[in-house]
Amino acid sequence: MRTSTNGRRRILQLLAAAGLLLGLTATLTGGLASCSATKKPSPEASRPLNKAELDLLAGMRARNFADGRVGVRGTIGPDNRQTTVDGWVDWRRQLVYLALSEGGTSKGLVQSIPGVLAIRPGPLPDAAPAPAPESARRTDAPAASAAPSASAAAVPAGKPPLTPPADGWRVRPLRLGDDEQRPLDNLVAFLFLLARKEADPAGPLGELRNQWVRHDTYDGAQVDVLLGPALLPQAAPSPSPSAGGPTFATPSPAGVASPGASASAGASASAGASASATTAPRTEATTAPSGAATAASGAPSATTAPAAASASPQPSLDPKSLEANGGAVGYWLSGDGALVRLETVLGTGLPTTLDLQRGQRQDFVRTPALGGRDNEPSEITKAEAKVLSQLRQRNLKARGGEVTVTMPVMPGALRTGRGWLDWQRRLAYLAVRDLDDESYDVLMYADRMGVAQRKTGKRVPEQPPLPAPDGKWDRSDWVELSSSGEITDLDYLMYEALSLAANVPDDAAHIGKHGRRLRVDVLDGKPVGVFELPSGVEVNVPAGLARMRYWVDNSGVLKRLELRTATGGFAQLDLDLDKRPPALPTKVK
């Protein structure tokens, strides 16, 4: 399984390179060279690179990877409609984090992992508390204490907050192309291309028509401005990948009803679903966009360098030209090989200049929409396995509470839900809002047998009305949804939430063998352990790639349930057990 996952990562990188090729070919070389020469004429004519300059260019990506994280600040577009970007790229974590502004007005935040883009439109929020440190396991409890960090470095004005806001993120797959509407997609894909673990092969790189353009100065130091390729040269075209992203082997609802339990226990304790419901949910819920698998693991994929074109260059292009290798980029390199500035074109009419601030290395947090803080996977201890085996019993005793749902959906929308979950009666009742289009608003009711939705045609209230309105409910059984392939991510999340209560323990030995603790985190000011309890078809999936995540507090009760969605991002279902559910309807008509 691990070999297959690595292969998929390489395919994702090829896809990213192919998209960038479309965005840069035939737009860079002439415009960049003439622009650079016009701004600062050089007494020396441009010329091919000498050996020392070629070595600098060949080592640039490896230097970036070794440095790991740098600040990024620059502009995209012509002067009359220019966007300023300011933030960081972390090549080790494969993560980009930027604040956007136009004319001094904040336009939002962006985070990206390979193949996936998260956007939070609007003004910059107030600074959040400093991120809590990653904690090594020092106790046998599911959630070791994690104190807030007091050592966060000061953040320069204009950069995003180190801890991003948890709300308001829209998530979608990257969509690359030579399109003025896609500058962010092209930008983050290009930033990921700038690092790899090993130095570039100087032989193939030296055969291209790279150019030394001029000497210049940057921050008081002399630099060389070199014209080089956006993509690494390839000895031969890589095989074209399939059009779709990687497909995760995801269980049916009946297969995940019991976290870590044996198959028989899981079937008997499921939310009323028949054990015959063994088909996977619909394609939307089981197919992740490019880069989702890499991002979920928290491990960098730059070691395999996303810089190989997935299709042959256009027949009319000379294979040694820069256009045939993604187009030309102006690289400003210091004497020790550090990239300090680059000039490129991210699409038609989108000239771009980026400064790489090597001294800006603040540690920032991944948004919950892309998986949250970094994972430090470890085996589950015997004490943790025992606590987790009693999770559903403790949930049943806790009865339930108020529920808040955050759900990114294709093709980049965001839905939220509020309502109640009653574990003792296996009932859930929510009002679900689409933040962009109220025509998608619904009331949602779920029980052990199935799920029902009622479209209102208008904005639903923040909390679902009681008693539930009669009529116009569209109901489906869990078995029917699973076998038809029409189950949505929201259905799947609610099914799993309902199933996490029972009066019998699960198999602690099974949990200890197959489960893993991803990290210690803090939720509502209290420490929690974040766990994966893979289903039967996920037992060989690397840590961080299972579909569900369980946030458990020190009392052994579920506080948050996370689901990897079709967008490549994560949905969260949060429980407030201090707010007991009211008397929910036993059925809807």
Coordinates of C-alpha atoms in Angstrom, one line a residue:
M1 CA 0.0 0.0 0.0
R2 CA 2.9 2.4 0.8
T3 CA 4.4 1.8 -2.6
S4 CA 1.1 2.7 -4.2
T5 CA 0.8 5.8 -2.2
N6 CA 4.2 7.0 -3.2
G7 CA 3.4 6.3 -6.8
R8 CA 0.3 8.5 -6.5
R9 CA 2.3 11.3 -5.0
R10 CA 4.5 11.3 -8.1
I11 CA 1.5 11.4 -10.3
L12 CA 0.2 14.4 -8.4
Q13 CA 3.4 16.1 -8.9
L14 CA 3.3 15.4 -12.6
L15 CA -0.2 16.8 -12.8
A16 CA 1.0 20.0 -11.1
A17 CA 3.9 20.4 -13.5
A18 CA 1.6 19.8 -16.5
G19 CA -0.7 22.5 -15.3
L20 CA 2.1 25.0 -14.8
L21 CA 3.4 24.2 -18.3
L22 CA 0.1 25.3 -19.7
G23 CA 0.2 28.5 -17.7
L24 CA 3.8 29.5 -18.6
T25 CA 4.7 28.2 -22.1
A26 CA 5.0 30.9 -24.7
T27 CA 4.5 33.8 -22.3
L28 CA 7.7 34.0 -20.3
T29 CA 10.9 34.2 -22.4
G30 CA 10.4 37.3 -24.5
G31 CA 8.6 39.3 -21.9
L32 CA 10.8 38.5 -19.0
A33 CA 14.1 39.0 -20.7
S34 CA 13.1 42.3 -22.3
C35 CA 11.5 43.5 -19.0
S36 CA 14.7 42.8 -17.0
A37 CA 16.9 44.5 -19.6
T38 CA 14.7 47.5 -19.8
K39 CA 14.6 48.1 -16.1
K40 CA 18.3 48.0 -15.6
P41 CA 20.5 47.8 -18.7
S42 CA 23.7 45.8 -18.2
P43 CA 27.0 46.9 -19.6
E44 CA 27.5 43.2 -20.5
A45 CA 25.3 41.4 -23.0
S46 CA 23.4 38.4 -21.8
R47 CA 25.3 35.2 -22.4
P48 CA 25.1 31.4 -21.7
L49 CA 25.9 30.4 -18.1
N50 CA 29.4 29.5 -17.1
K51 CA 30.1 26.5 -14.9
A52 CA 29.9 28.4 -11.6
E53 CA 26.6 30.0 -12.5
L54 CA 25.2 26.7 -13.7
D55 CA 26.2 25.1 -10.4
L56 CA 24.3 27.9 -8.5
L57 CA 21.2 27.4 -10.6
A58 CA 21.4 23.6 -10.2
G59 CA 21.7 23.9 -6.5
M60 CA 18.9 26.4 -6.0
R61 CA 16.1 24.0 -5.3
A62 CA 18.1 21.9 -2.9
R63 CA 19.1 25.1 -1.1
N64 CA 15.4 26.0 -0.8
F65 CA 14.5 22.6 0.6
A66 CA 17.4 22.7 3.1
D67 CA 16.3 26.1 4.4
G68 CA 12.8 24.7 4.7
R69 CA 10.7 27.8 5.3
V70 CA 11.1 31.4 4.0
G71 CA 9.0 34.5 3.8
V72 CA 7.4 35.4 0.5
R73 CA 6.3 38.9 -0.6
G74 CA 5.5 40.2 -4.0
T75 CA 3.0 41.4 -6.6
I76 CA 0.9 39.7 -9.3
G77 CA -0.5 41.6 -12.3
P78 CA 0.0 45.0 -13.9
D79 CA 0.2 48.2 -11.9
N80 CA -3.4 49.2 -12.5
R81 CA -4.8 46.0 -11.0
Q82 CA -2.1 44.5 -8.9
T83 CA -2.5 42.0 -6.1
T84 CA 0.0 42.0 -3.2
V85 CA 0.8 38.6 -1.6
D86 CA 2.7 38.3 1.7
G87 CA 3.3 35.3 3.8
W88 CA 5.5 32.1 3.8
V89 CA 6.3 29.0 1.9
D90 CA 7.3 25.9 3.9
W91 CA 8.9 23.5 1.5
R92 CA 9.5 20.8 4.1
R93 CA 5.8 20.7 5.1
Q94 CA 4.6 21.4 1.5
L95 CA 2.5 24.3 2.7
V96 CA 2.0 27.9 1.4
Y97 CA 0.3 30.6 3.6
L98 CA -0.4 34.0 2.2
A99 CA -2.3 37.2 2.9
L100 CA -3.8 39.0 -0.1
S101 CA -4.4 42.7 -0.6
E102 CA -5.3 45.1 -3.4
G103 CA -4.6 48.8 -3.1
G104 CA -3.9 48.4 0.6
T105 CA -7.2 46.7 1.3
S106 CA -7.1 43.1 2.7
K107 CA -8.8 40.6 0.4
G108 CA -8.3 37.4 2.3
L109 CA -6.0 34.6 3.3
V110 CA -4.8 31.6 1.3
Q111 CA -3.3 28.3 2.4
S112 CA -2.3 25.6 0.0
I113 CA -1.0 22.0 0.0
P114 CA 0.0 20.3 -3.3
G115 CA -3.2 20.1 -5.4
V116 CA -5.5 21.7 -2.9
L117 CA -6.3 25.4 -2.2
A118 CA -8.1 26.9 0.8
I119 CA -9.3 30.5 0.6
R120 CA -10.7 32.7 3.4
P121 CA -12.1 35.9 1.7
G122 CA -12.4 39.1 3.5
P123 CA -10.3 41.3 5.9
L124 CA -7.6 39.9 8.1
P125 CA -8.9 38.7 11.4
D126 CA -7.6 39.8 14.8
A127 CA -4.5 37.9 15.8
A128 CA -5.3 34.6 17.4
P129 CA -3.4 33.2 20.4
A130 CA 0.0 31.8 19.7
P131 CA 0.0 28.1 18.6
A132 CA 0.5 25.5 21.3
P133 CA 3.7 23.5 20.9
E134 CA 3.7 20.0 19.5
S135 CA 4.0 17.7 22.5
A136 CA 5.7 14.4 22.7
R137 CA 3.7 11.7 24.5
R138 CA 4.6 11.8 28.2
T139 CA 1.5 10.2 29.7
D140 CA -0.7 7.2 29.1
A141 CA -3.8 9.4 28.9
P142 CA -5.4 10.0 25.4
A143 CA -4.5 13.7 25.7
A144 CA -1.4 14.9 27.4
S145 CA -1.4 18.5 28.6
A146 CA -0.3 21.0 26.0
A147 CA 0.4 24.5 27.2
P148 CA 0.2 27.5 24.9
S149 CA 3.5 28.7 23.4
A150 CA 4.9 31.9 24.7
S151 CA 7.8 32.1 22.3
A152 CA 6.0 33.0 19.0
A153 CA 8.2 35.4 17.0
A154 CA 6.8 38.8 16.1
V155 CA 5.0 38.8 12.8
P156 CA 5.8 41.7 10.4
A157 CA 3.0 43.9 9.3
G158 CA 1.1 42.6 6.3
K159 CA 1.8 38.9 6.9
P160 CA -1.1 36.6 8.0
P161 CA -1.6 35.6 11.6
L162 CA 0.6 32.6 12.7
T163 CA -2.5 30.8 13.9
P164 CA -5.1 31.1 11.1
P165 CA -8.8 31.6 12.0
A166 CA -10.7 28.4 12.1
D167 CA -13.8 29.6 10.3
G168 CA -14.7 30.8 6.8
W169 CA -12.3 28.6 4.7
R170 CA -13.4 27.5 1.2
V171 CA -11.5 24.5 -0.1
R172 CA -11.1 23.2 -3.6
P173 CA -8.7 21.4 -5.9
L174 CA -6.1 23.5 -7.7
R175 CA -7.2 24.5 -11.2
L176 CA -4.2 25.5 -13.3
G177 CA -4.0 27.1 -16.7
D178 CA -3.1 30.2 -18.7
D179 CA -6.0 32.1 -17.2
E180 CA -6.2 35.5 -15.5
Q181 CA -8.8 34.0 -13.1
R182 CA -6.3 31.5 -11.8
P183 CA -3.3 33.5 -10.6
L184 CA -3.4 32.0 -7.1
D185 CA -3.5 28.4 -8.4
N186 CA -0.5 29.0 -10.7
L187 CA 1.4 30.9 -8.0
V188 CA 1.2 28.2 -5.3
A189 CA 1.9 25.4 -7.8
F190 CA 5.0 27.3 -8.9
L191 CA 6.2 27.9 -5.3
F192 CA 6.0 24.1 -4.7
L193 CA 8.2 23.6 -7.8
L194 CA 11.0 25.6 -6.3
A195 CA 12.4 23.0 -3.9
R196 CA 13.6 19.4 -4.0
K197 CA 15.8 17.3 -1.7
E198 CA 18.6 16.8 -4.3
A199 CA 20.4 19.3 -6.5
D200 CA 19.2 19.5 -10.0
P201 CA 21.3 17.4 -12.5
A202 CA 23.7 19.9 -14.0
G203 CA 24.2 18.0 -17.2
P204 CA 20.6 18.1 -18.6
L205 CA 20.1 21.6 -17.1
G206 CA 23.3 22.9 -18.8
E207 CA 22.0 21.7 -22.2
L208 CA 19.2 24.2 -22.1
R209 CA 19.4 27.8 -23.3
N210 CA 19.8 29.3 -19.9
Q211 CA 21.1 32.9 -19.8
W212 CA 23.1 35.1 -17.5
V213 CA 21.2 38.4 -17.8
R214 CA 23.1 40.9 -15.5
H215 CA 24.6 41.7 -12.2
D216 CA 22.2 43.5 -9.8
T217 CA 21.9 44.3 -6.1
Y218 CA 19.4 42.9 -3.5
D219 CA 19.3 44.2 0.1
G220 CA 22.8 45.7 -0.4
A221 CA 24.4 42.6 -1.7
Q222 CA 25.4 41.7 -5.3
V223 CA 23.4 39.0 -7.0
D224 CA 23.3 37.3 -10.4
V225 CA 20.1 37.5 -12.4
L226 CA 19.8 34.2 -14.4
L227 CA 17.2 33.1 -16.9
G228 CA 16.4 29.5 -16.3
P229 CA 13.5 27.0 -16.8
A230 CA 10.4 26.7 -14.6
L231 CA 10.6 22.9 -14.8
L232 CA 13.5 20.5 -14.6
P233 CA 14.5 19.1 -18.0
Q234 CA 13.4 15.6 -18.7
A235 CA 15.3 12.9 -20.5
A236 CA 12.1 11.6 -21.9
P237 CA 8.4 12.5 -21.6
S238 CA 6.7 11.0 -18.5
P239 CA 3.7 8.7 -19.0
S240 CA 0.5 10.7 -18.9
P241 CA -1.4 10.1 -15.6
S242 CA -5.1 9.3 -15.5
A243 CA -7.4 12.3 -15.5
G244 CA -8.8 11.5 -12.1
G245 CA -7.1 12.0 -8.7
P246 CA -6.2 9.1 -6.4
T247 CA -9.1 7.1 -5.1
F248 CA -9.1 6.2 -1.5
A249 CA -10.5 2.8 -0.6
T250 CA -13.2 4.0 1.7
P251 CA -15.6 1.8 3.6
S252 CA -19.4 1.9 3.5
P253 CA -21.1 3.4 6.6
A254 CA -21.6 -0.1 8.0
G255 CA -17.9 -0.6 7.9
V256 CA -17.0 2.3 10.2
A257 CA -19.7 2.2 12.7
S258 CA -17.4 0.9 15.4
P259 CA -13.9 2.6 15.7
G260 CA -11.4 -0.2 15.9
A261 CA -13.9 -2.9 16.7
S262 CA -14.0 -6.3 15.1
A263 CA -16.2 -6.6 12.0
S264 CA -19.0 -8.4 14.0
A265 CA -19.0 -5.8 16.8
G266 CA -19.0 -3.0 14.3
A267 CA -21.9 -4.4 12.4
S268 CA -24.0 -5.1 15.5
A269 CA -23.4 -1.6 16.9
S270 CA -23.9 0.4 13.7
A271 CA -26.7 2.9 13.5
G272 CA -29.2 0.4 12.3
A273 CA -27.5 -0.2 8.9
S274 CA -27.4 -3.6 7.5
A275 CA -24.1 -5.4 7.3
S276 CA -24.8 -6.0 3.6
A277 CA -24.2 -2.3 2.9
T278 CA -20.6 -2.9 1.8
T279 CA -20.3 -0.8 -1.3
A280 CA -18.3 2.4 -1.1
P281 CA -20.0 5.8 -1.0
R282 CA -20.3 7.9 -4.1
T283 CA -17.3 9.0 -6.2
E284 CA -17.5 12.5 -4.7
A285 CA -16.9 11.2 -1.3
T286 CA -14.2 8.7 -2.1
T287 CA -12.1 10.5 -4.7
A288 CA -9.6 13.1 -3.3
P289 CA -8.2 15.8 -5.5
S290 CA -4.6 16.1 -6.4
G291 CA -2.3 16.4 -3.4
A292 CA -4.8 15.4 -0.7
A293 CA -2.9 12.3 0.2
T294 CA 0.4 14.1 0.5
A295 CA -1.1 16.8 2.6
A296 CA -2.9 14.5 5.0
S297 CA 0.3 12.7 5.9
G298 CA 2.0 15.9 7.0
A299 CA 5.2 14.7 5.2
P300 CA 6.9 16.6 2.5
S301 CA 6.6 15.3 -1.0
A302 CA 9.4 17.5 -2.4
T303 CA 11.8 14.7 -2.1
T304 CA 10.5 13.4 -5.4
A305 CA 10.5 16.9 -6.9
P306 CA 7.3 18.0 -8.6
A307 CA 9.1 19.2 -11.7
A308 CA 8.5 16.7 -14.5
A309 CA 6.1 17.5 -17.3
S310 CA 3.4 14.9 -17.7
A311 CA 3.1 15.5 -21.5
S312 CA 5.5 16.0 -24.3
P313 CA 6.4 19.6 -25.3
Q314 CA 4.6 21.1 -28.2
P315 CA 6.1 19.7 -31.4
S316 CA 7.1 23.2 -32.6
L317 CA 9.3 23.8 -29.5
D318 CA 13.0 23.1 -29.4
P319 CA 13.5 20.7 -26.5
K320 CA 16.5 22.7 -25.4
S321 CA 14.5 25.9 -25.2
L322 CA 13.2 27.3 -21.9
E323 CA 9.7 27.3 -23.4
A324 CA 9.8 23.6 -23.8
N325 CA 10.7 23.3 -20.1
G326 CA 7.8 25.3 -18.5
G327 CA 9.0 28.7 -19.8
A328 CA 11.7 31.1 -18.6
V329 CA 12.0 32.5 -15.1
G330 CA 14.3 35.2 -13.8
Y331 CA 16.1 33.8 -10.8
W332 CA 18.0 36.3 -8.6
L333 CA 20.7 34.3 -6.8
S334 CA 23.1 35.4 -4.2
G335 CA 26.8 34.4 -4.1
D336 CA 26.0 31.4 -1.9
G337 CA 23.2 30.2 -4.1
A338 CA 20.2 31.5 -2.2
L339 CA 17.2 32.5 -4.3
V340 CA 16.2 36.0 -3.2
R341 CA 13.9 37.2 -6.0
L342 CA 12.2 35.7 -9.0
E343 CA 10.4 37.3 -12.0
T344 CA 7.9 35.3 -14.0
V345 CA 4.5 35.5 -15.7
L346 CA 1.7 33.4 -14.1
G347 CA -0.7 33.8 -17.0
T348 CA -1.7 36.1 -19.8
G349 CA -1.2 39.7 -18.5
L350 CA 0.0 38.6 -15.1
P351 CA 3.6 39.6 -14.6
T352 CA 4.8 38.5 -11.2
T353 CA 7.7 39.5 -8.9
L354 CA 8.3 37.7 -5.7
D355 CA 10.9 38.4 -3.0
L356 CA 12.0 35.4 -0.9
Q357 CA 12.8 36.7 2.6
R358 CA 15.3 34.2 3.9
G359 CA 15.2 35.7 7.4
Q360 CA 11.4 35.5 7.8
R361 CA 11.0 31.9 9.1
Q362 CA 8.2 32.2 11.6
D363 CA 6.4 28.9 12.4
F364 CA 2.8 29.0 11.3
V365 CA -0.1 26.6 11.7
R366 CA -2.0 24.8 9.0
T367 CA -5.7 25.7 8.9
P368 CA -8.1 23.1 10.3
A369 CA -9.7 23.0 6.8
L370 CA -6.5 21.4 5.5
G371 CA -5.9 19.2 8.5
G372 CA -4.7 21.5 11.3
R373 CA -1.5 21.3 13.3
D374 CA 1.3 19.0 12.3
N375 CA 1.0 15.3 13.1
E376 CA 3.5 13.3 15.1
P377 CA 2.1 9.8 14.6
S378 CA 2.8 7.2 17.3
E379 CA 1.5 3.8 18.3
I380 CA -1.4 3.7 20.8
T381 CA -0.4 2.6 24.3
K382 CA -2.3 -0.1 26.2
A383 CA -3.8 2.6 28.4
E384 CA -5.0 4.6 25.4
A385 CA -6.4 1.5 23.7
K386 CA -8.4 0.7 26.8
V387 CA -9.8 4.3 27.0
L388 CA -10.6 4.3 23.3
S389 CA -12.3 0.8 23.6
Q390 CA -14.7 2.5 26.0
L391 CA -15.3 5.6 23.9
R392 CA -18.7 4.6 22.7
Q393 CA -19.8 3.6 26.2
R394 CA -18.7 7.0 27.6
N395 CA -20.4 8.8 24.8
L396 CA -23.7 6.9 25.5
K397 CA -23.4 7.9 29.1
A398 CA -22.7 11.6 28.1
R399 CA -26.1 11.5 26.3
G400 CA -25.2 14.0 23.6
G401 CA -25.3 17.7 23.1
E402 CA -25.3 20.7 20.8
V403 CA -23.6 20.0 17.4
T404 CA -21.7 22.4 15.1
V405 CA -20.7 21.3 11.7
T406 CA -18.2 22.9 9.2
M407 CA -18.3 21.2 5.8
P408 CA -16.3 22.3 2.7
V409 CA -18.0 21.1 -0.4
M410 CA -17.2 21.1 -4.1
P411 CA -16.5 23.2 -6.1
G412 CA -15.2 25.5 -3.3
A413 CA -18.4 26.3 -1.3
L414 CA -18.8 26.1 2.5
R415 CA -21.7 24.8 4.5
T416 CA -22.3 25.0 8.2
G417 CA -24.8 23.2 10.4
R418 CA -26.1 23.6 14.0
G419 CA -28.4 21.4 15.9
W420 CA -28.3 18.5 18.3
L421 CA -27.1 14.9 18.6
D422 CA -28.8 12.5 21.0
W423 CA -26.7 9.5 21.5
Q424 CA -29.1 7.7 23.7
R425 CA -31.9 7.7 21.2
R426 CA -29.6 7.7 18.1
L427 CA -31.1 10.9 16.7
A428 CA -29.6 14.0 15.1
Y429 CA -31.4 17.1 13.9
L430 CA -29.6 20.0 12.1
A431 CA -30.1 23.3 10.2
V432 CA -27.6 23.3 7.4
R433 CA -26.7 26.6 5.7
D434 CA -24.8 27.2 2.4
L435 CA -22.9 30.4 3.1
D436 CA -22.9 31.4 -0.5
D437 CA -26.3 30.2 -1.8
E438 CA -29.3 29.9 0.5
S439 CA -31.1 27.7 -2.1
Y440 CA -29.0 24.8 -0.8
D441 CA -30.1 25.3 2.8
V442 CA -31.8 22.3 4.3
L443 CA -33.1 20.8 7.6
M444 CA -31.4 17.5 8.2
Y445 CA -32.7 14.6 10.3
A446 CA -30.9 11.4 10.9
D447 CA -31.7 8.3 13.0
R448 CA -30.4 4.7 13.1
M449 CA -32.2 3.7 9.9
G450 CA -31.6 6.6 7.6
V451 CA -31.4 10.3 6.9
A452 CA -34.0 12.8 5.7
Q453 CA -33.6 16.3 4.3
R454 CA -36.2 19.1 3.9
K455 CA -35.4 22.0 1.5
T456 CA -36.9 25.3 2.6
G457 CA -36.2 27.4 -0.5
K458 CA -34.9 30.1 1.8
R459 CA -32.4 30.7 4.6
V460 CA -32.9 28.2 7.4
P461 CA -32.8 29.4 11.0
E462 CA -29.6 29.0 13.0
Q463 CA -31.1 26.2 15.0
P464 CA -33.6 23.7 13.6
P465 CA -37.2 24.5 14.6
L466 CA -39.0 22.4 17.2
P467 CA -41.3 20.7 16.6
A468 CA -40.0 19.6 13.2
P469 CA -42.2 20.9 10.3
D470 CA -44.4 18.3 8.5
G471 CA -44.2 17.5 4.8
K472 CA -41.6 17.8 2.1
W473 CA -39.0 15.5 3.8
D474 CA -36.9 13.4 1.4
R475 CA -35.8 10.3 3.2
S476 CA -33.2 7.6 2.3
D477 CA -32.2 4.5 4.2
W478 CA -28.5 4.1 5.0
V479 CA -28.3 0.9 3.1
E480 CA -30.0 2.5 0.1
L481 CA -27.6 5.4 0.1
S482 CA -24.6 3.2 0.4
S483 CA -25.6 0.8 -2.4
S484 CA -26.7 3.7 -4.7
G485 CA -23.4 5.6 -4.3
E486 CA -25.3 8.8 -3.6
I487 CA -24.2 9.3 0.0
T488 CA -22.7 12.7 0.6
D489 CA -19.9 13.7 2.8
L490 CA -22.4 15.3 5.2
D491 CA -24.4 12.0 5.3
Y492 CA -21.2 10.1 6.0
L493 CA -20.2 12.4 8.8
M494 CA -23.6 12.2 10.5
Y495 CA -23.7 8.4 10.2
E496 CA -20.4 8.1 11.9
A497 CA -21.4 10.5 14.6
L498 CA -24.5 8.5 15.4
S499 CA -22.7 5.2 15.5
L500 CA -20.2 6.4 18.2
A501 CA -22.4 5.3 21.1
A502 CA -23.0 1.8 22.4
N503 CA -23.4 0.0 25.7
V504 CA -20.6 -2.6 25.0
P505 CA -16.8 -1.9 24.7
D506 CA -14.8 -2.3 21.5
D507 CA -11.8 -4.5 21.0
A508 CA -8.9 -2.8 22.8
A509 CA -6.4 -5.2 21.3
H510 CA -7.6 -4.4 17.8
I511 CA -7.4 -0.7 18.5
G512 CA -3.9 -1.0 19.9
K513 CA -2.7 -2.9 16.9
H514 CA -4.3 -0.8 14.1
G515 CA -5.0 2.7 15.7
R516 CA -2.5 5.5 16.0
R517 CA -2.3 8.8 17.8
L518 CA -1.6 11.6 15.4
R519 CA -0.9 14.3 17.9
V520 CA -1.9 16.2 21.1
D521 CA -3.9 19.3 20.4
V522 CA -6.0 21.9 22.2
L523 CA -9.8 22.4 21.7
D524 CA -11.7 25.0 23.5
G525 CA -8.8 25.5 25.8
K526 CA -8.6 21.9 26.9
P527 CA -6.1 19.2 25.8
V528 CA -7.3 16.4 23.5
G529 CA -5.7 13.5 21.7
V530 CA -6.3 13.2 18.0
F531 CA -6.6 9.6 16.8
E532 CA -7.0 7.6 13.7
L533 CA -8.9 4.3 14.1
P534 CA -8.7 2.9 10.5
S535 CA -11.5 0.8 9.1
G536 CA -10.9 -2.7 7.8
V537 CA -9.9 -1.4 4.3
E538 CA -7.6 1.3 5.8
V539 CA -5.4 -0.8 8.1
N540 CA -2.4 -0.5 5.7
V541 CA -2.9 3.2 4.9
P542 CA 0.0 5.4 6.2
A543 CA -0.6 7.4 9.4
G544 CA -2.5 10.6 8.6
L545 CA -4.3 9.2 5.6
A546 CA -7.4 7.5 7.1
R547 CA -10.6 9.2 6.3
M548 CA -11.9 9.8 9.9
R549 CA -10.2 11.5 12.9
Y550 CA -11.4 11.3 16.5
W551 CA -10.7 14.0 19.0
V552 CA -11.0 12.6 22.5
D553 CA -10.6 14.5 25.8
N554 CA -9.0 13.2 29.0
S555 CA -12.4 11.9 30.2
G556 CA -12.5 9.6 27.2
V557 CA -15.4 11.3 25.5
L558 CA -15.5 12.5 21.8
K559 CA -15.2 16.2 21.4
R560 CA -14.7 16.5 17.6
L561 CA -15.1 14.2 14.6
E562 CA -13.2 15.0 11.4
L563 CA -13.8 13.8 7.9
R564 CA -11.7 14.1 4.8
T565 CA -14.0 15.4 2.1
A566 CA -14.0 15.3 -1.7
T567 CA -12.5 18.8 -1.7
G568 CA -9.2 17.6 -0.2
G569 CA -10.0 19.5 2.9
F570 CA -11.5 18.4 6.3
A571 CA -15.0 18.8 7.8
Q572 CA -15.4 19.1 11.5
L573 CA -18.3 18.1 13.8
D574 CA -17.9 19.7 17.2
L575 CA -19.9 18.6 20.3
D576 CA -20.8 20.8 23.3
L577 CA -21.9 18.2 25.9
D578 CA -22.7 21.0 28.4
K579 CA -25.7 21.9 26.2
R580 CA -28.0 18.9 26.5
P581 CA -30.2 18.1 23.5
P582 CA -33.9 18.9 23.8
A583 CA -36.6 16.3 23.1
L584 CA -36.0 15.6 19.4
P585 CA -38.7 14.2 17.1
T586 CA -38.6 10.5 16.9
K587 CA -39.5 10.7 13.2
V588 CA -40.3 13.3 10.5
K589 CA -43.1 13.0 8.0

